[in-house]
Coordinates of C-alpha atoms in Angstrom, one line a residue:
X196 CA 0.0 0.0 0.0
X197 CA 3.1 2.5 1.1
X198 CA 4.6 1.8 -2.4
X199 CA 1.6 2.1 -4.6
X200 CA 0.7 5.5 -2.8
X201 CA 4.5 6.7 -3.5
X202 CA 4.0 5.8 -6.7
X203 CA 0.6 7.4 -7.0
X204 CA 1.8 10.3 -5.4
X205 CA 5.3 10.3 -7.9
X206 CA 2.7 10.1 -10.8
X207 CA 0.8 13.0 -9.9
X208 CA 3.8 15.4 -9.4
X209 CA 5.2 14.3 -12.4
X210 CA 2.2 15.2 -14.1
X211 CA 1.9 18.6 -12.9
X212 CA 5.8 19.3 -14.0
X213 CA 5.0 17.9 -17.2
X214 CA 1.7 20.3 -17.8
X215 CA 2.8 22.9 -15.5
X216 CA 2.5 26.5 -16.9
X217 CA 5.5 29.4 -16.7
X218 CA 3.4 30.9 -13.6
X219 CA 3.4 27.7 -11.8
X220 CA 5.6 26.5 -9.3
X221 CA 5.6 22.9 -8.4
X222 CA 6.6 21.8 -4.7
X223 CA 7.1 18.9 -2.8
X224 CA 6.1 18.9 0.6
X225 CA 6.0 17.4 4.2
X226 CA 2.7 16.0 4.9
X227 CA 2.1 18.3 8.0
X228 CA 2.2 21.4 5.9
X229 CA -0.7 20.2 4.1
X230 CA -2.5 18.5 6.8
X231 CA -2.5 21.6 8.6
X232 CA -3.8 23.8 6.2
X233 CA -0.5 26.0 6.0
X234 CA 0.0 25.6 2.4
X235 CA -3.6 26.4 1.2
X236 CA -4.1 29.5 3.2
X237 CA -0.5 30.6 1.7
X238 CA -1.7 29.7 -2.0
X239 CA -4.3 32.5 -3.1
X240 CA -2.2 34.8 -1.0
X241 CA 1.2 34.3 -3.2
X242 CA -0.7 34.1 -6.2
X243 CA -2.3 37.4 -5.8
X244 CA 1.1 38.9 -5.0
X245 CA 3.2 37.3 -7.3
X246 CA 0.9 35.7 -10.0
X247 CA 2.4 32.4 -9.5
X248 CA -0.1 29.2 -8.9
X249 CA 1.9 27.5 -6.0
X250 CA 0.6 23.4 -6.6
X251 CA 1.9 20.8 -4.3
X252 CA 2.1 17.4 -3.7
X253 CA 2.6 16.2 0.1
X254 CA 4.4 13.1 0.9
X255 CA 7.3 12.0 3.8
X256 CA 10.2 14.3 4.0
X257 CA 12.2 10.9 2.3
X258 CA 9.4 10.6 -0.4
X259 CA 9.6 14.9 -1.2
X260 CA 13.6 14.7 -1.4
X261 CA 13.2 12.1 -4.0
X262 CA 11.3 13.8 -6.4
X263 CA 13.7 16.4 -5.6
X264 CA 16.2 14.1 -6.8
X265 CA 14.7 12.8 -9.8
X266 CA 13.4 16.5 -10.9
X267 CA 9.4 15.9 -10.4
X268 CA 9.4 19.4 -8.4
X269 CA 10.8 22.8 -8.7
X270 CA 11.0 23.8 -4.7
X271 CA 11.1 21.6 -1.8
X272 CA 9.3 22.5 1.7
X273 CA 10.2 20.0 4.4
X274 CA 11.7 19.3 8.1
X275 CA 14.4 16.5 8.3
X276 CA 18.0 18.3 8.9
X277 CA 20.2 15.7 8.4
X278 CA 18.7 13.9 5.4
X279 CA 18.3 17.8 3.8
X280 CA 21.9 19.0 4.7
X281 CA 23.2 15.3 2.7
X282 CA 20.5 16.5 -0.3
X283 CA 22.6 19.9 -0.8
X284 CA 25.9 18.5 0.2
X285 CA 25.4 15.8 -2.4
X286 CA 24.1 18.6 -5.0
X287 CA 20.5 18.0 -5.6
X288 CA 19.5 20.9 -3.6
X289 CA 20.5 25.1 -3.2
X290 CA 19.5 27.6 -1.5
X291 CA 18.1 25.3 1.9
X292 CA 16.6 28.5 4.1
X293 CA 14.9 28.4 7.5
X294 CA 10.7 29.4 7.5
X295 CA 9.9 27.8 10.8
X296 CA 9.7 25.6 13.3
X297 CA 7.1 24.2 15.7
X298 CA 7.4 20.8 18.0
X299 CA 7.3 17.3 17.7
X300 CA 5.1 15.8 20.8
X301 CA 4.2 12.1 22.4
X302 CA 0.5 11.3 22.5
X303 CA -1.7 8.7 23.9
X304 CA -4.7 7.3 24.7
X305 CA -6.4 9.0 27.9
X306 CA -6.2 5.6 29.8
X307 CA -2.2 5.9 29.5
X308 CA -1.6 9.1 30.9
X309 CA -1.3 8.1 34.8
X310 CA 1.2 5.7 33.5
X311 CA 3.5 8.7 32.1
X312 CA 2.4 11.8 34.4
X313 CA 5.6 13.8 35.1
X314 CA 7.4 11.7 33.1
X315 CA 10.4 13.0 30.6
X316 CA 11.0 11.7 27.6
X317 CA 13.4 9.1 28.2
X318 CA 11.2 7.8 31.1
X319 CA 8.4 7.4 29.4
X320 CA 10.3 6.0 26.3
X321 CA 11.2 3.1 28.7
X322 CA 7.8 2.7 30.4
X323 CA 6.4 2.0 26.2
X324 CA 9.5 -0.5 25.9
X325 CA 9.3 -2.1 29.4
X326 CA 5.4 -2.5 29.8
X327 CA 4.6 -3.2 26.2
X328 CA 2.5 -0.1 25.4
X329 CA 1.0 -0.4 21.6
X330 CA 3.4 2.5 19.8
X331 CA 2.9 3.5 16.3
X332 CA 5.5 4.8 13.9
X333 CA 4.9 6.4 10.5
X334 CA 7.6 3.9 9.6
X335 CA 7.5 6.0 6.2
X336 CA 11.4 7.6 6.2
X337 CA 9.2 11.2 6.8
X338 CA 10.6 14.2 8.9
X339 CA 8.8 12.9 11.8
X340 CA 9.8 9.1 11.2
X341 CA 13.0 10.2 10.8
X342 CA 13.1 11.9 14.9
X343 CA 11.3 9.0 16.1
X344 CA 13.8 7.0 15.3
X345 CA 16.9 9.4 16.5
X346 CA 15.0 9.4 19.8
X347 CA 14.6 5.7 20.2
X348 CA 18.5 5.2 19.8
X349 CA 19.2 7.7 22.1
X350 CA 17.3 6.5 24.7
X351 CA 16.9 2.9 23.9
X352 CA 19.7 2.4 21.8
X353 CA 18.0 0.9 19.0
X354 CA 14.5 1.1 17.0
X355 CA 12.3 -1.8 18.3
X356 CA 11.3 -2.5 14.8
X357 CA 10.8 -6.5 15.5
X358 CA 8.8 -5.8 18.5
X359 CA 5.0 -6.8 18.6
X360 CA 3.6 -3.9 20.2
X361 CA 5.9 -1.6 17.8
X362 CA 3.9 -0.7 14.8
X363 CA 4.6 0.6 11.4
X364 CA 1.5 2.4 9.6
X365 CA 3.1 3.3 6.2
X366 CA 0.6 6.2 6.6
X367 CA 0.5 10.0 6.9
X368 CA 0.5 12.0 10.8
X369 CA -3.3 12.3 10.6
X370 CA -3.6 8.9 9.6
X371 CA -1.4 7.1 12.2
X372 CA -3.1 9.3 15.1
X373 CA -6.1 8.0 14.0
X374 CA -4.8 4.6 14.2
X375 CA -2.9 5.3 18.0
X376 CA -6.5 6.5 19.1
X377 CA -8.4 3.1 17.8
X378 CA -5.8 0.9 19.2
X379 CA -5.2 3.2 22.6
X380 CA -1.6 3.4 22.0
X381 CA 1.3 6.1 21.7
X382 CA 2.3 8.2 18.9
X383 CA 4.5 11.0 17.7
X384 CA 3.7 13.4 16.2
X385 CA 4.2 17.5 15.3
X386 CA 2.3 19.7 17.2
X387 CA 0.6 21.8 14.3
X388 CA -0.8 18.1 12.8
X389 CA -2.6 17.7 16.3
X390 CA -3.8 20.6 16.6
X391 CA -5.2 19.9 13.0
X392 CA -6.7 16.5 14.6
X393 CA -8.3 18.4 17.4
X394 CA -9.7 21.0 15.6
X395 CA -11.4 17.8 13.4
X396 CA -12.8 16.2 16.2
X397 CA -14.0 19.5 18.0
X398 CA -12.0 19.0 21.0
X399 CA -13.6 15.9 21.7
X400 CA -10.5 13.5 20.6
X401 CA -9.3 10.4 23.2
X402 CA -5.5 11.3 22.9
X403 CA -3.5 14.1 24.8
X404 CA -0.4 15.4 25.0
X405 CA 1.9 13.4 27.7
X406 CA 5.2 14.8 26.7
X407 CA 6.7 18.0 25.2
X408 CA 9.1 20.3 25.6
X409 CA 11.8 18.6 25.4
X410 CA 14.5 20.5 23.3
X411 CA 15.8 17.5 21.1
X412 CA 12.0 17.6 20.4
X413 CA 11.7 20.9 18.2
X414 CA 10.8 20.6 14.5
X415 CA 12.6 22.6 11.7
X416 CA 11.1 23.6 8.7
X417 CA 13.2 24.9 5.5
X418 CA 12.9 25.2 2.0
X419 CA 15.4 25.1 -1.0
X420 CA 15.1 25.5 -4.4
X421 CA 15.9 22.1 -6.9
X422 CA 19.2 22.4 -8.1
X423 CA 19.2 23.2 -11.9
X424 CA 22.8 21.5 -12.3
X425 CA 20.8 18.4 -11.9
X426 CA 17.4 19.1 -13.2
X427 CA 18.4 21.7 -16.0
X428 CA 14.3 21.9 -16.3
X429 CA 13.6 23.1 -13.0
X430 CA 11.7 26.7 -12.7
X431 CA 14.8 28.1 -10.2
X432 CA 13.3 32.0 -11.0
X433 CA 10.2 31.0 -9.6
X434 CA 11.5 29.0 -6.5
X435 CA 14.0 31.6 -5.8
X436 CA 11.2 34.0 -5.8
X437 CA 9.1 32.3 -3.5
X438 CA 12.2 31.3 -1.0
X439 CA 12.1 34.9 -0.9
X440 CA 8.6 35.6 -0.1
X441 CA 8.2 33.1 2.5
X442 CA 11.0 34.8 4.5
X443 CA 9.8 38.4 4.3
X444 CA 8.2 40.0 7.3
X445 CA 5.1 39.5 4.9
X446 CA 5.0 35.9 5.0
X447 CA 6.1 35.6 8.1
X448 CA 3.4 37.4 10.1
X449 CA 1.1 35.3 8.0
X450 CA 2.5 31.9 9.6
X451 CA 2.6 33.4 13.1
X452 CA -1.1 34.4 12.8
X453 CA -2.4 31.2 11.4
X454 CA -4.0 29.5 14.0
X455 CA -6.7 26.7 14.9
X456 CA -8.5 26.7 18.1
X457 CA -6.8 29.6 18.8
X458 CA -3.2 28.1 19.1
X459 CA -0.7 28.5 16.4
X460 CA 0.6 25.7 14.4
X461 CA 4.5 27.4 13.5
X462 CA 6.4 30.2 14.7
X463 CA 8.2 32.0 12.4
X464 CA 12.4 31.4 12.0
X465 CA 13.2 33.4 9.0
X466 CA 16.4 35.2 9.0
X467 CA 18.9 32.4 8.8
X468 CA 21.0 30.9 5.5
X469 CA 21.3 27.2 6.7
X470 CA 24.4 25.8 5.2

């Protein structure tokens, strides 16, 4: 199902560069930029300053830097450092520039939360490994796949991949809370998402929050125009354009005031060249 959804999803981007017009821009993106809405309040306003139609296809972080790779988009918006700072080191990717950054979170079923009250992060990590709490990955190489995983070495050493109680959806953050809630398990996920989950259920959703705050926990966001070395077809005027919109004190007062439920999803962290 994971492949044939890649593939779906590498179809329809491909399409897009293929038909796209001079005034498009075509972007792969990290699923929570979709999920929360981000990307289609930002739409009609870029278009209306710019006259560029921003389309977008939304996928894992791993998924978006392939099509980077094999030149199915023009601009990349996603939030895995490591895997992004080897995409431009290895040439596929230029101008990489900071937008934002929110959280990354542990949720769970109401019945768990006595279990990790006043709990940190590595203690509660245990608690899911030692008692056998149902957790459930993205297991989809995404941005938030991607921490899960960092944070399971660090405080378990390894990824307890062959466990039975450790799942792996294939599915998008929306998707795999959804599962956590129907199988009253554990999850991680980015804040904005969650809110975005809330906001769905009206406030009446069986998971909460059990751990944040943690600083190994925040969640960066950049964006970096497709290298035209690579992909000689790529629309670098546009992306270059638009790498500089997102960063003005325009844009950026725009993703500090988007909120649901009254929280905000991002704060804004413009301002930066992240080599």
């Amino acid at each position: 199902m994971q492949n044939k959804l890649a593939l779906l999803a590498l179809s329809f981007i491909t399409a897009l560069s293929l038909n796209a017009k001079d005034s498009d821009l075509v972007m792969a993106t990290t699923t929570s930029t979709d999920n929360t809405g981000l990307l289609d309040a930002i739409a009609p306003v870029y278009k209306d300053k710019t006259g560029v139609e921003l389309k977008w296809v939304a996928v894992g972080t791993g998924q978006a830097l392939e099509m980077g790779k094999n030149c199915d988009a023009d601009i990349l918006f996603v939030h895995s450092p490591a895997v992004e700072k080897k995409f431009v080191d290895d040439g596929y990717g230029v101008d990489r520039t900071a937008v934002m950054y929110n959280d990354f979170i542990l949720v769970a079923d109401k019945s768990l939360a006595d279990k990790f009250k006043d709990k940190d992060l590595s203690e509660i990590f245990k608690i899911i490994k030692d008692e056998k709490i149902k957790f459930f990955s993205r297991g989809d190489k995404s941005g938030t796949h991607n921490k899960e995983i960092s944070v399971w070495k660090k405080v378990a050493g390894d990824v307890p991949e062959k466990e039975n109680w450790y799942n792996q959806t294939g599915q998008g953050m929306i998707a795999t809370i959804n599962i956590a809630a129907e199988q009253k398990g554990v999850t991680l996920t980015d804040r904005g998402t969650f809110i975005k989950y809330e906001d769905g259920l009206k406030g009446n959703s069986n998971m909460q929050i059990i751990s944040q705050g943690d600083e190994s926990l925040k969640n960066f966001y950049s964006v970096m125009a497709v290298n035209t070395k690579n992909c000689p077809k790529a629309d670098y005027e546009n992306a270059k354009e638009f790498i500089n919109w997102i960063v003005s004190d325009e844009a950026q007062k725009f993703i500090a005031d988007f909120k649901l439920m009254g929280k905000p999803l991002f704060t804004p962290d413009a301002g930066k060249r992240i080599e």
